[in-house]
């Protein structure tokens, strides 16, 4: 919002304005907004991503392309807003906790504990990024924000303001350090928190999964739909007596081979009522109409227990999730710090999250084909967790991890992305294990595309023209997940991926006809982007190949800079 210049106002105007302001009622959070250099720079120049091909990893071309972005996360999120708007299913973040320790910079300066603007700087920093990510989420997407007590109340109000209080799913307390801190003057803190928000709480839902190992062990059977356990179909409870539930008291008929269970009375079939051996009459869990609806795909099972014939139903794997997580697998020392040390051979990152904490929240919130973003990626725990989860349930989730390359420990040993995050996901992907036949395989394969944040100046120069074409191409390839170049023609290029998706990028009106000629020759479907210096629509120029081409608009922010450079 543009600030008002009160210096030219008359006394009467100022009095009227003051009375108007006094009447405004607002509930929420207020802070002194602090300008940030990177946000100002993103307004002056076009933020782009530049691929570093030397860090590309390919372990299995049939597996997803994961994305690592080295650089400032505001810059990265600005680019993702024109490559992944509305495409991110889950965002997990573990932002700096603003404790006053030398682990967070604002405008290239560490924010000390005694900085009087410490909270305002942190809120300014977070607000800019949270506003960008809300646009990235799918309608049924989730945001998970890890935080400790230092900024819990501030970020809670900020998230309520940006996502809406009605979309607050819950606050989870995680016991991550059961020993606590011995030198605490008052309470010894041993917990952290996860704030969970939905983009639209009416569209979002948790998965039917189990994260508690004891509960998981009870789902000891499986079929093509997944794991389940057998539960008695008869409910023995006073409130479920025949007298109290008369509609739920009826006979079922079971064939001699126990394969068919029906409401229809048939000759030679066993007749079963919801009764115990001592003659007490209870009730089935469903009325006849509901039974009929459920009685397919083997939902009900008849079996003998001793000499008594009983009816069970399949209870699918699921769990009611509590908002206090106490399991030992969430302890950060053993499953965060020590795990990372074992992977990389040295202690290279302070306070990494437990792998299983991130794994479990993603089990609850992500689908098998989800795209998951972590723009405070740090040591890469989120990437590691997604690879583990894909291995566990044969999923094809993709991650986008962003972190800067500053030194985490301040010991000059290298940057976070190059020395911790990238090596970690690389090692996990390339790690070998033995199959049952003794053959070595990659146990969590995937592919990495590595990018660095960059800018394109808007000045019309040959250098800027070359850079604009190259970087806009990379971003459109990122947008469509098509990175393999298969054809370069006159003012056009064609890319593909492992799913045989085809992407055409045309850099000038003169490239349209040569591209169409190639498309007709290939006889395959294309997604096509056309760069043009005028505003006219292009649909009529593709009428003769409309059955092969889906035209998409180039994101306005890219196209506007393109026009400025090339005119």
Coordinates of C-alpha atoms in Angstrom, one line a residue:
X1 CA 0.0 0.0 0.0
X2 CA 1.4 3.5 -1.0
X3 CA 2.3 5.6 2.1
X4 CA 0.5 8.9 2.4
X5 CA 2.5 12.1 2.4
X6 CA 1.1 14.1 5.2
X7 CA 3.6 17.0 4.9
X8 CA 1.3 19.0 2.5
X9 CA -1.9 18.4 4.4
X10 CA -3.8 21.2 6.1
X11 CA -4.6 21.1 9.8
X12 CA -8.3 20.4 9.1
X13 CA -7.3 17.5 6.7
X14 CA -5.0 16.0 9.3
X15 CA -7.7 16.2 12.0
X16 CA -10.2 14.4 9.8
X17 CA -7.7 11.7 8.9
X18 CA -6.8 11.2 12.6
X19 CA -10.5 10.8 13.5
X20 CA -10.9 8.3 10.7
X21 CA -7.8 6.3 11.8
X22 CA -9.1 6.2 15.4
X23 CA -12.3 4.5 14.3
X24 CA -10.5 1.7 12.5
X25 CA -10.8 -1.6 14.4
X26 CA -8.3 -4.3 13.6
X27 CA -7.3 -7.5 15.1
X28 CA -3.9 -8.9 14.0
X29 CA -0.2 -8.1 14.1
X30 CA 1.5 -4.8 13.4
X31 CA 5.2 -4.2 13.0
X32 CA 7.6 -1.7 11.4
X33 CA 8.2 -2.9 7.9
X34 CA 11.9 -3.0 7.0
X35 CA 13.0 -2.7 3.3
X36 CA 15.0 -5.7 2.0
X37 CA 17.6 -5.3 -0.7
X38 CA 16.7 -8.5 -2.6
X39 CA 13.0 -7.6 -2.9
X40 CA 13.9 -4.1 -4.2
X41 CA 16.3 -5.7 -6.7
X42 CA 13.7 -8.2 -7.9
X43 CA 11.5 -5.1 -8.9
X44 CA 14.3 -3.5 -10.9
X45 CA 15.5 -6.6 -12.8
X46 CA 14.1 -9.9 -14.0
X47 CA 14.9 -12.6 -11.4
X48 CA 15.8 -15.8 -13.2
X49 CA 17.4 -19.2 -12.5
X50 CA 20.6 -20.3 -14.2
X51 CA 21.2 -24.1 -14.5
X52 CA 24.6 -25.4 -13.3
X53 CA 24.9 -28.5 -15.4
X54 CA 28.1 -29.7 -13.6
X55 CA 25.9 -30.5 -10.6
X56 CA 23.2 -32.4 -12.5
X57 CA 22.5 -35.9 -11.2
X58 CA 20.8 -38.6 -13.2
X59 CA 20.3 -42.0 -11.5
X60 CA 17.2 -43.2 -13.3
X61 CA 15.6 -41.3 -16.2
X62 CA 12.2 -42.8 -15.4
X63 CA 12.3 -41.2 -11.9
X64 CA 11.2 -37.6 -11.2
X65 CA 13.4 -34.5 -11.7
X66 CA 14.0 -32.9 -8.4
X67 CA 15.1 -29.2 -8.2
X68 CA 17.8 -27.6 -6.1
X69 CA 18.1 -23.8 -6.1
X70 CA 21.1 -22.1 -4.6
X71 CA 20.5 -18.5 -3.7
X72 CA 18.2 -16.1 -1.8
X73 CA 14.8 -17.7 -1.3
X74 CA 12.8 -14.5 -2.1
X75 CA 14.4 -14.4 -5.4
X76 CA 13.7 -18.2 -6.0
X77 CA 10.1 -17.8 -4.9
X78 CA 9.6 -14.9 -7.3
X79 CA 10.7 -17.2 -10.2
X80 CA 8.6 -20.1 -9.0
X81 CA 5.6 -17.8 -9.1
X82 CA 5.8 -17.8 -12.9
X83 CA 6.9 -21.5 -13.2
X84 CA 4.9 -23.2 -10.5
X85 CA 2.0 -21.0 -9.6
X86 CA -0.8 -23.3 -8.2
X87 CA 1.3 -26.4 -8.7
X88 CA 2.8 -27.0 -5.3
X89 CA 0.9 -29.5 -3.1
X90 CA 2.9 -29.2 0.2
X91 CA 5.2 -26.5 1.5
X92 CA 7.4 -27.5 4.5
X93 CA 9.6 -24.8 6.0
X94 CA 11.9 -24.5 9.0
X95 CA 12.7 -20.8 9.0
X96 CA 15.4 -19.1 11.2
X97 CA 14.1 -19.0 14.7
X98 CA 15.4 -15.5 15.4
X99 CA 17.0 -16.4 18.7
X100 CA 19.8 -13.7 18.3
X101 CA 22.4 -16.4 17.5
X102 CA 24.6 -15.6 14.5
X103 CA 22.6 -17.8 12.1
X104 CA 20.4 -15.4 10.3
X105 CA 21.2 -12.3 8.2
X106 CA 18.9 -9.4 7.1
X107 CA 20.4 -7.3 4.3
X108 CA 23.7 -9.2 4.7
X109 CA 24.0 -8.3 8.4
X110 CA 23.5 -10.7 11.3
X111 CA 20.5 -9.9 13.4
X112 CA 21.8 -9.7 17.0
X113 CA 19.6 -10.4 20.1
X114 CA 19.8 -6.8 21.2
X115 CA 18.7 -5.4 17.9
X116 CA 15.7 -3.3 18.7
X117 CA 14.2 -4.1 15.3
X118 CA 14.8 -7.8 15.5
X119 CA 11.2 -8.9 15.5
X120 CA 10.2 -6.3 12.8
X121 CA 13.0 -7.5 10.6
X122 CA 12.0 -11.1 11.0
X123 CA 8.3 -10.4 10.3
X124 CA 9.2 -8.2 7.3
X125 CA 11.4 -11.1 6.0
X126 CA 8.7 -13.8 6.6
X127 CA 5.7 -11.7 5.4
X128 CA 7.2 -11.1 1.9
X129 CA 7.9 -14.8 1.4
X130 CA 4.7 -16.1 2.9
X131 CA 2.7 -13.9 0.5
X132 CA 4.5 -15.4 -2.4
X133 CA 4.0 -19.0 -1.4
X134 CA 0.3 -18.8 -0.9
X135 CA 0.0 -18.3 -4.7
X136 CA 2.1 -21.4 -5.3
X137 CA -0.1 -23.8 -3.4
X138 CA -2.8 -26.0 -5.0
X139 CA -6.3 -25.5 -3.8
X140 CA -6.0 -28.6 -1.5
X141 CA -2.4 -27.8 -0.5
X142 CA -0.9 -27.5 2.9
X143 CA 1.8 -25.3 4.5
X144 CA 3.8 -26.7 7.5
X145 CA 5.9 -24.1 9.3
X146 CA 8.3 -25.4 12.0
X147 CA 9.0 -22.9 14.7
X148 CA 10.1 -22.6 18.4
X149 CA 8.8 -20.3 21.1
X150 CA 10.8 -17.2 20.0
X151 CA 8.4 -16.3 17.2
X152 CA 5.6 -18.7 17.6
X153 CA 3.0 -16.0 18.6
X154 CA 4.2 -13.6 15.9
X155 CA 4.2 -16.1 13.0
X156 CA 0.9 -17.5 14.1
X157 CA -0.8 -14.2 13.8
X158 CA 1.0 -13.5 10.5
X159 CA -0.1 -16.8 9.1
X160 CA -3.7 -16.2 10.2
X161 CA -3.6 -12.9 8.4
X162 CA -2.2 -14.3 5.1
X163 CA -3.9 -17.7 5.0
X164 CA -7.0 -16.9 7.1
X165 CA -7.7 -18.1 10.6
X166 CA -10.4 -20.4 9.2
X167 CA -7.6 -22.3 7.2
X168 CA -5.6 -23.0 10.3
X169 CA -5.5 -26.8 10.6
X170 CA -3.7 -27.0 13.9
X171 CA -0.6 -26.5 16.1
X172 CA 1.5 -29.7 16.7
X173 CA 3.9 -29.8 19.7
X174 CA 7.0 -32.0 19.0
X175 CA 9.2 -33.3 21.8
X176 CA 12.5 -33.1 19.9
X177 CA 14.9 -32.8 22.8
X178 CA 13.7 -34.8 25.8
X179 CA 16.7 -33.9 27.9
X180 CA 15.9 -30.2 27.6
X181 CA 18.5 -27.5 28.3
X182 CA 20.3 -27.8 31.6
X183 CA 21.1 -24.1 32.0
X184 CA 17.6 -22.8 31.7
X185 CA 16.6 -20.3 34.4
X186 CA 12.9 -21.2 34.3
X187 CA 11.4 -23.9 32.0
X188 CA 13.8 -26.2 30.3
X189 CA 12.6 -26.2 26.7
X190 CA 12.4 -29.6 25.0
X191 CA 9.7 -29.0 22.4
X192 CA 9.2 -27.2 19.1
X193 CA 6.1 -26.7 17.1
X194 CA 4.6 -27.2 13.6
X195 CA 1.9 -24.7 12.5
X196 CA -0.2 -26.4 9.8
X197 CA -2.4 -24.4 7.4
X198 CA -4.5 -25.3 4.4
X199 CA -4.8 -23.2 1.3
X200 CA -8.5 -24.0 1.4
X201 CA -9.6 -26.0 4.4
X202 CA -12.8 -27.2 2.6
X203 CA -10.7 -28.8 -0.1
X204 CA -7.9 -30.1 1.9
X205 CA -7.8 -33.5 3.7
X206 CA -5.3 -35.7 5.4
X207 CA -4.3 -39.1 4.0
X208 CA -5.5 -42.3 5.6
X209 CA -2.1 -43.4 6.9
X210 CA -0.6 -44.6 10.1
X211 CA 2.6 -43.0 11.6
X212 CA 2.6 -44.8 14.9
X213 CA 4.6 -48.1 14.7
X214 CA 2.5 -49.9 17.3
X215 CA -0.7 -49.1 15.4
X216 CA 1.0 -49.9 12.1
X217 CA 1.8 -53.4 13.3
X218 CA -1.9 -54.1 13.8
X219 CA -2.6 -53.7 10.1
X220 CA -1.2 -57.1 9.3
X221 CA -3.1 -58.0 6.1
X222 CA -3.0 -56.4 2.6
X223 CA -4.7 -56.6 -0.8
X224 CA -4.6 -54.5 -3.9
X225 CA -6.0 -51.5 -2.1
X226 CA -3.4 -51.5 0.7
X227 CA -3.0 -52.6 4.3
X228 CA -5.9 -53.5 6.6
X229 CA -6.9 -55.5 9.6
X230 CA -10.1 -57.5 10.4
X231 CA -12.6 -56.0 12.8
X232 CA -15.7 -57.8 14.1
X233 CA -18.9 -56.8 12.2
X234 CA -21.0 -57.4 15.3
X235 CA -20.9 -54.6 17.9
X236 CA -21.2 -55.7 21.5
X237 CA -22.1 -52.7 23.5
X238 CA -25.2 -51.8 25.6
X239 CA -26.0 -48.9 23.3
X240 CA -25.8 -51.4 20.4
X241 CA -28.3 -53.9 21.7
X242 CA -31.1 -55.2 19.5
X243 CA -33.5 -53.1 21.5
X244 CA -31.5 -49.9 20.9
X245 CA -30.6 -50.6 17.3
X246 CA -33.5 -52.7 15.9
X247 CA -32.6 -51.7 12.2
X248 CA -29.1 -53.2 12.7
X249 CA -30.5 -56.6 13.8
X250 CA -31.0 -58.8 10.7
X251 CA -29.8 -62.2 9.3
X252 CA -26.9 -62.7 6.9
X253 CA -26.4 -65.8 4.8
X254 CA -22.9 -67.3 4.2
X255 CA -22.1 -70.0 1.6
X256 CA -20.6 -73.3 2.8
X257 CA -17.2 -72.3 1.3
X258 CA -17.5 -68.9 3.2
X259 CA -16.9 -67.0 -0.1
X260 CA -20.3 -65.4 -0.4
X261 CA -22.0 -63.2 2.3
X262 CA -25.5 -62.0 1.3
X263 CA -28.8 -60.6 2.7
X264 CA -30.6 -63.0 0.4
X265 CA -31.8 -66.2 2.0
X266 CA -30.4 -69.2 0.0
X267 CA -30.7 -72.9 0.4
X268 CA -27.7 -74.5 2.1
X269 CA -26.3 -71.2 3.3
X270 CA -25.5 -70.6 7.0
X271 CA -27.9 -68.1 8.7
X272 CA -26.1 -65.7 11.1
X273 CA -27.6 -63.1 13.4
X274 CA -25.6 -60.7 15.6
X275 CA -25.9 -62.9 18.7
X276 CA -23.3 -64.2 21.1
X277 CA -23.2 -67.8 22.2
X278 CA -25.1 -67.1 25.4
X279 CA -28.0 -65.9 23.3
X280 CA -27.7 -62.1 23.9
X281 CA -28.8 -60.1 20.9
X282 CA -26.7 -57.2 19.7
X283 CA -26.4 -55.4 16.3
X284 CA -24.4 -55.3 13.1
X285 CA -22.4 -52.1 12.5
X286 CA -24.4 -51.2 9.4
X287 CA -28.1 -51.2 8.5
X288 CA -29.0 -53.5 5.5
X289 CA -28.9 -50.7 2.9
X290 CA -25.3 -49.8 4.0
X291 CA -24.3 -53.5 4.1
X292 CA -25.4 -53.9 0.5
X293 CA -23.3 -50.9 -0.5
X294 CA -20.2 -52.1 1.3
X295 CA -20.6 -55.8 0.3
X296 CA -18.3 -55.8 -2.7
X297 CA -14.6 -56.3 -3.4
X298 CA -14.3 -58.6 -0.4
X299 CA -15.0 -56.0 2.2
X300 CA -16.7 -58.6 4.5
X301 CA -14.9 -61.8 5.5
X302 CA -16.5 -64.9 7.2
X303 CA -14.3 -67.3 9.1
X304 CA -14.5 -69.8 11.9
X305 CA -13.1 -69.1 15.4
X306 CA -13.1 -72.5 16.9
X307 CA -16.6 -73.9 16.1
X308 CA -18.2 -70.5 15.8
X309 CA -18.8 -68.8 12.5
X310 CA -18.0 -65.0 12.7
X311 CA -18.2 -62.1 10.3
X312 CA -15.5 -59.5 10.0
X313 CA -15.0 -56.4 7.9
X314 CA -11.8 -54.8 6.5
X315 CA -10.6 -51.8 8.5
X316 CA -8.2 -49.9 6.3
X317 CA -4.9 -48.4 7.5
X318 CA -5.6 -45.1 9.1
X319 CA -5.0 -43.2 12.3
X320 CA -6.4 -40.2 14.2
X321 CA -3.5 -37.8 14.6
X322 CA -2.8 -36.2 17.9
X323 CA -1.3 -32.7 18.2
X324 CA 1.4 -33.7 20.6
X325 CA 4.1 -35.9 19.1
X326 CA 6.3 -37.7 21.6
X327 CA 7.8 -40.6 19.7
X328 CA 11.5 -41.2 20.1
X329 CA 11.9 -41.1 16.3
X330 CA 11.4 -37.3 16.4
X331 CA 14.4 -36.7 18.6
X332 CA 16.7 -34.4 16.6
X333 CA 20.0 -35.5 18.2
X334 CA 19.7 -39.1 17.1
X335 CA 17.7 -38.8 13.9
X336 CA 18.9 -35.4 12.8
X337 CA 22.4 -34.5 13.9
X338 CA 23.8 -38.0 14.2
X339 CA 22.1 -39.3 11.1
X340 CA 23.6 -36.4 9.1
X341 CA 27.0 -37.0 10.6
X342 CA 26.8 -40.6 9.6
X343 CA 25.9 -39.7 6.1
X344 CA 28.5 -37.0 5.5
X345 CA 31.2 -38.2 7.9
X346 CA 31.4 -35.0 10.0
X347 CA 29.3 -32.6 11.9
X348 CA 28.5 -30.0 9.2
X349 CA 25.1 -28.5 10.2
X350 CA 23.6 -27.2 13.5
X351 CA 20.3 -28.6 14.6
X352 CA 19.0 -30.5 11.6
X353 CA 15.4 -31.8 12.0
X354 CA 14.7 -35.5 12.6
X355 CA 14.3 -37.2 9.3
X356 CA 11.2 -39.1 10.6
X357 CA 9.5 -35.9 11.8
X358 CA 9.5 -34.5 8.2
X359 CA 8.7 -38.0 6.8
X360 CA 5.6 -38.4 8.9
X361 CA 4.1 -35.0 8.3
X362 CA 4.6 -35.6 4.5
X363 CA 3.0 -39.0 4.9
X364 CA -0.1 -37.2 6.2
X365 CA -0.2 -34.3 3.8
X366 CA 1.3 -35.4 0.4
X367 CA 0.1 -37.6 -2.3
X368 CA 2.3 -40.1 -4.3
X369 CA 2.7 -37.6 -7.1
X370 CA 2.9 -34.4 -5.1
X371 CA 5.4 -31.6 -5.7
X372 CA 6.8 -30.4 -2.3
X373 CA 8.7 -27.2 -1.7
X374 CA 11.1 -26.3 1.1
X375 CA 12.6 -22.8 0.7
X376 CA 14.6 -23.0 4.0
X377 CA 16.1 -26.3 3.0
X378 CA 19.2 -26.1 5.2
X379 CA 20.7 -29.6 5.4
X380 CA 18.2 -31.1 3.0
X381 CA 16.1 -33.2 5.4
X382 CA 13.0 -32.6 3.4
X383 CA 14.6 -33.9 0.2
X384 CA 15.9 -37.0 2.1
X385 CA 12.5 -37.6 3.6
X386 CA 10.8 -37.5 0.2
X387 CA 13.3 -40.0 -1.3
X388 CA 12.6 -42.3 1.7
X389 CA 8.8 -41.9 1.3
X390 CA 9.0 -42.6 -2.5
X391 CA 10.9 -45.7 -1.8
X392 CA 8.5 -46.8 0.9
X393 CA 5.2 -46.4 -1.1
X394 CA 6.6 -46.5 -4.6
X395 CA 5.6 -42.8 -5.1
X396 CA 6.8 -40.2 -7.6
X397 CA 6.9 -37.1 -5.4
X398 CA 9.2 -34.3 -6.6
X399 CA 11.0 -31.8 -4.3
X400 CA 12.1 -28.3 -4.8
X401 CA 14.7 -27.3 -2.2
X402 CA 16.1 -23.8 -1.9
X403 CA 18.8 -22.6 0.4
X404 CA 21.6 -20.0 0.2
X405 CA 25.2 -21.0 0.2
X406 CA 26.3 -19.2 3.3
X407 CA 28.4 -21.0 5.9
X408 CA 26.2 -22.6 8.6
X409 CA 28.8 -23.0 11.3
X410 CA 30.9 -19.9 10.6
X411 CA 34.0 -22.1 10.4
X412 CA 34.9 -21.4 6.7
X413 CA 34.3 -25.0 5.7
X414 CA 32.0 -24.2 2.8
X415 CA 28.4 -23.2 2.1
X416 CA 25.2 -24.9 3.2
X417 CA 24.0 -25.8 -0.3
X418 CA 27.3 -27.0 -1.8
X419 CA 28.7 -28.6 1.4
X420 CA 25.6 -30.0 3.1
X421 CA 22.3 -30.0 1.2
X422 CA 23.5 -31.1 -2.3
X423 CA 26.0 -33.8 -1.0
X424 CA 23.3 -35.2 1.2
X425 CA 20.6 -35.7 -1.4
X426 CA 23.3 -36.9 -3.9
X427 CA 24.6 -39.5 -1.5
X428 CA 21.1 -40.7 -0.6
X429 CA 20.2 -41.0 -4.3
X430 CA 23.3 -42.8 -5.3
X431 CA 23.6 -45.1 -2.3
X432 CA 23.7 -48.7 -3.2
X433 CA 22.0 -51.7 -1.5
X434 CA 21.7 -55.4 -2.3
X435 CA 18.6 -56.9 -3.8
X436 CA 17.5 -60.3 -2.7
X437 CA 19.6 -61.9 -5.5
X438 CA 22.7 -60.0 -4.4
X439 CA 22.6 -57.5 -7.2
X440 CA 23.6 -53.9 -6.2
X441 CA 20.9 -51.3 -6.9
X442 CA 20.3 -47.6 -6.2
X443 CA 17.9 -47.8 -3.3
X444 CA 16.4 -44.3 -3.6
X445 CA 16.9 -43.1 -7.2
X446 CA 16.0 -39.8 -8.6
X447 CA 17.4 -37.0 -10.7
X448 CA 18.6 -33.5 -9.7
X449 CA 18.5 -30.3 -11.8
X450 CA 20.7 -27.7 -10.0
X451 CA 20.0 -23.9 -10.4
X452 CA 21.5 -20.7 -9.1
X453 CA 19.6 -17.5 -8.8
X454 CA 20.5 -14.8 -11.3
X455 CA 19.1 -11.6 -12.9
X456 CA 18.6 -10.3 -16.4
X457 CA 19.0 -6.6 -16.8
X458 CA 16.3 -4.8 -18.8
X459 CA 18.7 -2.8 -21.0
X460 CA 18.6 -3.5 -24.7
X461 CA 22.0 -5.0 -25.4
X462 CA 23.2 -8.1 -27.3
X463 CA 24.5 -9.6 -24.1
X464 CA 21.1 -9.2 -22.4
X465 CA 19.3 -10.6 -25.5
X466 CA 21.4 -13.8 -25.4
X467 CA 21.0 -14.1 -21.7
X468 CA 17.2 -13.4 -21.8
X469 CA 16.7 -16.2 -24.5
X470 CA 18.8 -18.7 -22.5
X471 CA 17.3 -18.1 -19.1
X472 CA 13.7 -17.8 -20.2
X473 CA 14.2 -21.1 -22.0
X474 CA 15.4 -22.7 -18.8
X475 CA 12.5 -21.4 -16.9
X476 CA 9.9 -22.6 -19.4
X477 CA 11.6 -26.0 -19.3
X478 CA 11.4 -25.9 -15.5
X479 CA 7.7 -24.9 -15.8
X480 CA 6.8 -27.9 -18.0
X481 CA 9.4 -30.3 -16.5
X482 CA 10.9 -30.8 -20.0
X483 CA 14.7 -30.5 -20.0
X484 CA 16.0 -32.8 -22.8
X485 CA 16.6 -30.9 -26.0
X486 CA 15.7 -32.9 -29.1
X487 CA 15.7 -30.3 -31.8
X488 CA 17.0 -26.8 -32.5
X489 CA 15.6 -25.2 -35.6
X490 CA 15.3 -21.7 -37.0
X491 CA 14.2 -19.6 -34.1
X492 CA 12.7 -22.5 -32.2
X493 CA 13.6 -25.4 -29.9
X494 CA 11.9 -28.7 -28.9
X495 CA 12.4 -30.4 -25.5
X496 CA 11.0 -33.6 -24.0
X497 CA 11.1 -35.7 -20.8
X498 CA 10.9 -39.3 -19.7
X499 CA 7.1 -39.3 -20.0
X500 CA 7.4 -38.3 -23.8
X501 CA 5.9 -34.9 -23.1
X502 CA 7.0 -32.4 -25.8
X503 CA 7.6 -28.7 -25.3
X504 CA 8.1 -26.2 -28.2
X505 CA 9.6 -22.8 -27.6
X506 CA 9.4 -20.3 -30.5
X507 CA 11.6 -17.2 -30.1
X508 CA 10.2 -15.0 -32.9
X509 CA 7.3 -14.9 -35.4
X510 CA 9.7 -16.1 -38.0
X511 CA 10.1 -19.4 -36.1
X512 CA 6.4 -20.3 -36.3
X513 CA 6.3 -21.9 -39.8
X514 CA 9.6 -23.9 -39.3
X515 CA 8.3 -25.2 -36.0
X516 CA 4.9 -26.2 -37.5
X517 CA 6.7 -28.1 -40.3
X518 CA 8.6 -30.1 -37.7
X519 CA 5.5 -30.7 -35.6
X520 CA 3.7 -32.1 -38.6
X521 CA 6.6 -34.4 -39.4
X522 CA 6.8 -35.7 -35.8
X523 CA 2.9 -36.1 -35.5
X524 CA 3.0 -35.7 -31.7
X525 CA 1.3 -33.4 -29.2
X526 CA 3.1 -30.3 -28.1
X527 CA 2.8 -27.6 -25.5
X528 CA 4.0 -24.4 -27.2
X529 CA 5.2 -21.0 -26.1
X530 CA 5.7 -18.2 -28.5
X531 CA 7.7 -15.0 -27.8
X532 CA 6.4 -12.1 -29.7
X533 CA 6.9 -8.3 -29.7
X534 CA 3.3 -7.5 -30.5
X535 CA 0.1 -8.2 -28.5
X536 CA -1.8 -10.1 -31.2
X537 CA -3.1 -13.6 -30.5
X538 CA -1.4 -16.5 -32.2
X539 CA -4.2 -19.1 -32.3
X540 CA -5.1 -18.5 -36.0
X541 CA -1.5 -19.1 -37.0
X542 CA -1.7 -22.6 -35.6
X543 CA -5.1 -23.6 -36.9
X544 CA -3.6 -26.1 -39.3
X545 CA -1.9 -28.0 -36.4
X546 CA -4.5 -27.3 -33.7
X547 CA -4.9 -31.0 -33.1
X548 CA -1.1 -31.2 -32.2
X549 CA -0.5 -27.9 -30.4
X550 CA -1.6 -26.6 -27.0
X551 CA -0.7 -22.9 -26.9
X552 CA 0.2 -21.4 -23.6
X553 CA 0.9 -17.8 -22.7
X554 CA 4.4 -16.8 -21.6
X555 CA 4.3 -15.5 -18.0
X556 CA 3.7 -11.8 -18.3
X557 CA 6.7 -10.8 -16.2
X558 CA 9.1 -12.7 -18.5
X559 CA 7.4 -11.4 -21.7
X560 CA 7.4 -7.8 -20.6
X561 CA 11.2 -7.8 -20.0
X562 CA 11.7 -9.7 -23.3
X563 CA 9.9 -6.9 -25.1
X564 CA 11.9 -4.2 -23.4
X565 CA 15.2 -5.9 -24.4
X566 CA 14.3 -6.8 -28.0
X567 CA 12.4 -3.7 -29.1

